[in-house]
XYZ file of C-alpha atoms in Angstrom:
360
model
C 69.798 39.193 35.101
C 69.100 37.583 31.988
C 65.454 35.032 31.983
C 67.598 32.525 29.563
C 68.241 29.067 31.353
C 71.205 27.954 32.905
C 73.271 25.149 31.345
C 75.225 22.549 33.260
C 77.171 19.953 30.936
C 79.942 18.262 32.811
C 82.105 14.879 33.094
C 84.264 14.520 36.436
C 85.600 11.042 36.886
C 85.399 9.208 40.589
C 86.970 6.462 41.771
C 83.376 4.720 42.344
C 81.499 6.116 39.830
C 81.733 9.164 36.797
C 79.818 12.143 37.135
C 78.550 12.609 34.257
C 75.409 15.678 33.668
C 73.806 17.316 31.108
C 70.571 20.245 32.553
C 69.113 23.178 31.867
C 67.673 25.089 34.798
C 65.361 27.908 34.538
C 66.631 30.881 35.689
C 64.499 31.712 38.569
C 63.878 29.911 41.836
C 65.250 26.710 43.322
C 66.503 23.705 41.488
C 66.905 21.260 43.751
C 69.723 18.086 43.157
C 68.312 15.199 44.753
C 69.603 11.571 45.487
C 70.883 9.163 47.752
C 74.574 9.694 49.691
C 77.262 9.299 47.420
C 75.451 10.128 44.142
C 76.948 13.163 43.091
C 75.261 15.948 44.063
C 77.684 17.931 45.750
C 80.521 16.798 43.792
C 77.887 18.898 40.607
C 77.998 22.162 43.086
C 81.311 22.170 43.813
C 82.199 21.680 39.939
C 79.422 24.754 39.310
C 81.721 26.771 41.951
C 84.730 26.197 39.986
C 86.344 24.261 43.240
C 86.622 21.168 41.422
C 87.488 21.103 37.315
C 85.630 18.344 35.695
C 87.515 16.947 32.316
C 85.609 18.625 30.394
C 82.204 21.203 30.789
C 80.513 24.128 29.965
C 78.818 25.538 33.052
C 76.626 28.655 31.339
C 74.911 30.814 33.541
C 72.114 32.713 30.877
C 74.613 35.277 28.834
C 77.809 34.636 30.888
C 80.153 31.200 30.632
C 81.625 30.372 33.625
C 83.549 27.373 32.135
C 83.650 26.142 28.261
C 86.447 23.800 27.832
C 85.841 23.900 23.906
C 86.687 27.504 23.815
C 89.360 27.491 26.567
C 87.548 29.112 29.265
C 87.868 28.751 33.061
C 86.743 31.528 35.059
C 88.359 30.573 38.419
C 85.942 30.466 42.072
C 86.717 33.983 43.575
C 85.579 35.977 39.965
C 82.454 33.863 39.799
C 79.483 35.572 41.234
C 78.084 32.986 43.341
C 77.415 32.574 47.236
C 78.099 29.227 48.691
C 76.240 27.727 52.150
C 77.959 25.022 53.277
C 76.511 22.281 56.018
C 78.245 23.786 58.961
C 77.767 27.284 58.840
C 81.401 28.604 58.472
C 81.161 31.858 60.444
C 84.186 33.915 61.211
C 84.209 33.046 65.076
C 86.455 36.678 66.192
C 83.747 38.787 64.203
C 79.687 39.443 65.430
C 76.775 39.078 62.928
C 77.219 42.373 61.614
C 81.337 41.840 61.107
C 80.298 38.567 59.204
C 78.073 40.251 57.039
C 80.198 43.673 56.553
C 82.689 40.917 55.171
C 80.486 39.231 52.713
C 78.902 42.913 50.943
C 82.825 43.778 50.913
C 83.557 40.692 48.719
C 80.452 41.543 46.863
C 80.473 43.458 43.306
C 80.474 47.306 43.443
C 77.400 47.026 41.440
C 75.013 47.022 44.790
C 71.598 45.038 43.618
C 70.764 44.471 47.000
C 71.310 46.420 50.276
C 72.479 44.973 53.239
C 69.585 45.605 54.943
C 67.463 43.961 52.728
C 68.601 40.899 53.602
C 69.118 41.366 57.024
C 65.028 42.425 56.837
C 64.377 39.083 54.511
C 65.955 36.703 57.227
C 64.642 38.105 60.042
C 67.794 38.768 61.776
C 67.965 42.365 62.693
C 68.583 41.184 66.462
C 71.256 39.035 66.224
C 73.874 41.706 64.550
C 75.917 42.668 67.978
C 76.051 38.606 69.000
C 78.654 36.697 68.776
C 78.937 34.000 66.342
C 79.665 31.254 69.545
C 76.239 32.659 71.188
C 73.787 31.551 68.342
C 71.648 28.898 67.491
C 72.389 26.368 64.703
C 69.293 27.724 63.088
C 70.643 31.298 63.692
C 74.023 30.407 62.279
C 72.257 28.940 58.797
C 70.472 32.163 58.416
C 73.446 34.182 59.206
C 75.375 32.171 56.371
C 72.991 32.652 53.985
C 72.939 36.534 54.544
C 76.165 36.281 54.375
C 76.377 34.730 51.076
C 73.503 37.251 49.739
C 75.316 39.732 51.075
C 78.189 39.038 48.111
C 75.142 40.230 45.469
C 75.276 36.784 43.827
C 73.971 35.834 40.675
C 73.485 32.632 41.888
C 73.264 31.137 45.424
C 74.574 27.708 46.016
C 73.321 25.970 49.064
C 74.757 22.341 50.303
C 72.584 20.771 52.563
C 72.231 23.372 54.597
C 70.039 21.789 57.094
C 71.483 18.687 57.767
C 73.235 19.685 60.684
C 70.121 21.110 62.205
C 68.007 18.625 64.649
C 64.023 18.236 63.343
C 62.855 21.671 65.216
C 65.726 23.922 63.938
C 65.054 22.341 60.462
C 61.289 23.742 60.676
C 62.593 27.511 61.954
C 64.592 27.673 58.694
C 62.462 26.414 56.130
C 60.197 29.215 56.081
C 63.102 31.458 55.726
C 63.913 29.418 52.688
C 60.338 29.564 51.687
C 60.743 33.626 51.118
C 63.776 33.363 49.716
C 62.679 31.323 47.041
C 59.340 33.791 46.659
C 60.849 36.931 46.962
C 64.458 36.954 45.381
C 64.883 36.815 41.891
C 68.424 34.980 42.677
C 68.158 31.364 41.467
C 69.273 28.983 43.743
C 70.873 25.133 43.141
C 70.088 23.400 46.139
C 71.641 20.168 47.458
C 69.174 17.699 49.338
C 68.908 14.313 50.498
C 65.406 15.063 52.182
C 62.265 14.520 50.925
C 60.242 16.864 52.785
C 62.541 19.613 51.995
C 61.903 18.802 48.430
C 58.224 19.157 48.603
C 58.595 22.591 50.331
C 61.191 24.318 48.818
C 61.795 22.279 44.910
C 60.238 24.477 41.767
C 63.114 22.051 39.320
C 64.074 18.945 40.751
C 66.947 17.153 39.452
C 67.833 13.392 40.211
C 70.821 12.138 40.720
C 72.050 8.482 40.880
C 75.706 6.830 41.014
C 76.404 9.872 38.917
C 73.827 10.188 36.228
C 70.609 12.071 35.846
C 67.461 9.516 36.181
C 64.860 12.397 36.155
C 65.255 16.165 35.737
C 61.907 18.698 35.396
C 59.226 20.631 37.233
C 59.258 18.889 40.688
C 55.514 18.221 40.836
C 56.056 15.674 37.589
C 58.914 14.444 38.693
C 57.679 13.573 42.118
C 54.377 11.816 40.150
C 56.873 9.758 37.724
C 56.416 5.576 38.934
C 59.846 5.168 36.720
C 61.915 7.653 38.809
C 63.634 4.418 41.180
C 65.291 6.882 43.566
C 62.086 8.058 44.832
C 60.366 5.178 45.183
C 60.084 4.101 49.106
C 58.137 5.633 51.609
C 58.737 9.046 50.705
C 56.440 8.824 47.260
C 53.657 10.748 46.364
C 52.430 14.083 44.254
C 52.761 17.397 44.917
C 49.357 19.492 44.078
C 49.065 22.983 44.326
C 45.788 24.988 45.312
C 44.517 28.118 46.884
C 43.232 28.434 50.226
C 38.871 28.733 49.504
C 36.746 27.611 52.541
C 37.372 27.278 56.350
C 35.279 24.925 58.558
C 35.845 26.829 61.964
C 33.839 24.193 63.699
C 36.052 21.516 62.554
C 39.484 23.300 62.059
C 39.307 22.349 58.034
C 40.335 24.275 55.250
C 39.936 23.425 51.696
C 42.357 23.846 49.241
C 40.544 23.944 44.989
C 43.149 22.988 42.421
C 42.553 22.757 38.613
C 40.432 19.759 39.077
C 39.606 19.121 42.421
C 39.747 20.140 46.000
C 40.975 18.568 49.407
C 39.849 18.904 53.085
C 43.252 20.025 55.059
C 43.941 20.884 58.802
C 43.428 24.346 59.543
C 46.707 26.030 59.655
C 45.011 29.684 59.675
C 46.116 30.280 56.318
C 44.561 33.035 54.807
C 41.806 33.009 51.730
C 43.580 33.266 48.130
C 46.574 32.036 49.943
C 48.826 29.629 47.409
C 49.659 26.259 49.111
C 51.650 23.193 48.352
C 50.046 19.743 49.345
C 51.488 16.439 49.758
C 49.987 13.248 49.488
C 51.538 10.267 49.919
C 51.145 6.884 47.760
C 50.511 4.750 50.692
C 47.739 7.671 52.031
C 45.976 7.361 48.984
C 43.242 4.175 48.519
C 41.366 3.196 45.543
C 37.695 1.972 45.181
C 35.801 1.248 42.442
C 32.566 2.615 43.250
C 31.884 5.948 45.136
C 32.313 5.184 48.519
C 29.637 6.266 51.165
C 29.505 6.118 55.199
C 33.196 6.199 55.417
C 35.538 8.411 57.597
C 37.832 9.559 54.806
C 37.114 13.003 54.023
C 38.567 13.777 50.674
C 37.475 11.711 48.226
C 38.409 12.242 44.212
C 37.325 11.145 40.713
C 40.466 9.860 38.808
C 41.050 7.290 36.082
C 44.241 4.730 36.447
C 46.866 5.945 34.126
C 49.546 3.231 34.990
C 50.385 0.461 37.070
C 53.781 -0.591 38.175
C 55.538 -3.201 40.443
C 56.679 -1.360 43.539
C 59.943 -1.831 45.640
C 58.222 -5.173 46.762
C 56.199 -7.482 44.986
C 53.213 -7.530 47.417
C 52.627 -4.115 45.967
C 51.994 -2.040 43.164
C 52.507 1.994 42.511
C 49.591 3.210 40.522
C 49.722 6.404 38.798
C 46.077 8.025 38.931
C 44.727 11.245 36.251
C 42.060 13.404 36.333
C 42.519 16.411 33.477
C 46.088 17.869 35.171
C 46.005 16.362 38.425
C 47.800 13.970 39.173
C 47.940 11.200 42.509
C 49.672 8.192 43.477
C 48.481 5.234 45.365
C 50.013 2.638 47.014
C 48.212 -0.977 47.063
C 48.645 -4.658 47.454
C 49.071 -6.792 44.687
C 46.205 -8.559 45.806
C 43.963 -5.695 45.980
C 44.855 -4.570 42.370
C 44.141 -8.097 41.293
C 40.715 -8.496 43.766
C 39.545 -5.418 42.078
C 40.058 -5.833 38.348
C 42.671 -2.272 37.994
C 43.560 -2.063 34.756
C 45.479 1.339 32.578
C 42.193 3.261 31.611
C 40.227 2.180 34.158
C 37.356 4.807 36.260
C 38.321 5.020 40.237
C 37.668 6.613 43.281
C 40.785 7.894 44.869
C 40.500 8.332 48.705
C 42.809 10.202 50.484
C 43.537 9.703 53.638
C 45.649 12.250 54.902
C 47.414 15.097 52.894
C 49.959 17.192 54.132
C 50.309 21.275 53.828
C 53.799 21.696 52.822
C 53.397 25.481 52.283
């Protein structure tokens, strides 16, 4: 498959609103289309499937055009090689796992880049090919979809929400699954979400969408740190840092994670050393004083300098953007406290963190 981005340049008009997008996505991993209900997102799959036709598009996948209204081309749903994952996994009820599956790899191409097997091995579901469909788990039924759809030797995988219908537990089964997808196929993936922790864990592009337009588009650990991205804003922002697993405080359960320029104290999930991990820290997790703080109880404490200040969702508070060489926090303060203190664009600070979440 060719390393070229994808492009996605589309207008589809709505009775509330016009969907109207212009991307490039890289051409590995998953690209994530984030935004509130009703902004567009699936309305931009469904157009990328060929199940709706927009006015006018191109819809370029690296070397092959799926759609390019200026040159007259429409390559209709069942000769595009894509698989789709729906909400509610759509399972052919009279057929067991392995029937399912037998019928995606005979849709497939003839030219075989991945063996059934393979994927049964990569979702972990080797013992659920004599069950019935009506006998699994909703969490089962997602990962049977999926195989089913990878089964078809996609060039791309289209997935639409494909938790929602799962309660919190199921939801934290399948992630993982999603996790080694993303890590271990070369298939890129466009991935519809309205979740934010799904975003942290699964997001290497994140696109968002709003009433129909793109407000922020790029690798998701800037666009999670952008204070002028609205959609995000609520209690859902904060950066995404990545490290590798270096110490382990057995006595304490701690591990710490190093990163470019820095390092954070994190909950001992066993992880092993060398071991790539996402963190998440959340604005309102993240405190600000203006000397180095000492006796205190919080942990991780970081050298940053205040790139930006912003008025938050409400004016009590302000979003600060905080820098130190490529890392990048955000904090979450009164008004007040910004005001007490002095903050100002430029300005030194200690950043404490008070709790930071392992997302991978």
């Amino acid at each position: 498959m060719s390393d070229s981005a994808h492009r996605i340049r589309l207008l589809l008009s709505r009775s509330a609103f016009a969907l109207e997008v212009d991307v490039s996505l890289p051409a590995r991993g998953i690209s994530v289309l984030f935004g509130p209900s009703g902004s567009g997102k699936t309305s931009l799959l469904r157009c990328v499937a060929g199940l709706e036709r927009p006015s006018r598009a191109l819809v370029q996948l690296g070397e092959a055009v799926w759609q390019d209204d200026a040159q007259n081309i429409f390559v209709p749903t069942w000769r595009r090689p894509l698989g789709y994952v729906f909400q509610e996994a759509s399972l052919f009820e009279h057929l067991d796992v392995e029937g399912n599956l037998r019928y995606g790899q005979r849709s497939g191409t003839q030219n075989n880049s991945m063996a059934l097997n393979a994927v049964v091995e990569l979702l972990g579901i080797g013992a659920l090919m004599k069950r019935r469909c009506h006998t699994l788990s909703g969490g089962e039924r997602q990962r049977v979809a999926i195989a089913r759809a990878l089964a078809t030797q996609p060039r791309l995988l289209l997935l639409d929400e494909p938790l929602a219908s799962l309660d919190h537990a199921r939801r934290q089964d399948i992630l993982p699954w999603l996790e080694r997808l993303r890590d271990e196929l070369a298939i890129p993936m466009l991935y519809v979400t309205h979740a934010a922790d799904e975003v942290a864990r699964l997001a290497d592009t994140l696109v968002v969408l709003d009433q129909g337009r793109v407000v922020a588009a790029g690798p998701v650990a800037e666009v999670l740190a952008n204070v002028n991205t609205p959609v995000l804003l609520g209690e859902d922002v904060g950066a995404l840092l990545v490290g590798t697993v270096q110490e382990r405080d057995t006595a304490w359960h701690l591990a710490r994670v190093d990163f470019e320029s820095g390092s954070l104290w994190v909950r001992d999930n066993a992880l092993p050393f060398g071991q790539r991990v996402r963190l998440r820290v959340l604005a309102r997790d993240v405190s600000l004083a203006t000397v180095k703080p000492e006796q205190t109880s919080i942990q991780n404490v970081l050298h940053m300098h205040i790139e930006t200040i912003v008025p938050d969702i409400h004016p009590s508070q302000v979003l600060i953007r905080l820098r130190n060489d490529s890392t990048v926090l955000l904090s979450r303060i009164t008004a007040r406290s910004a005001s007490v203190l002095g903050l100002y664009s430029g300005m030194p600070v200690w950043a404490q963190v008070k709790s930071v979440a392992v997302v991978q």
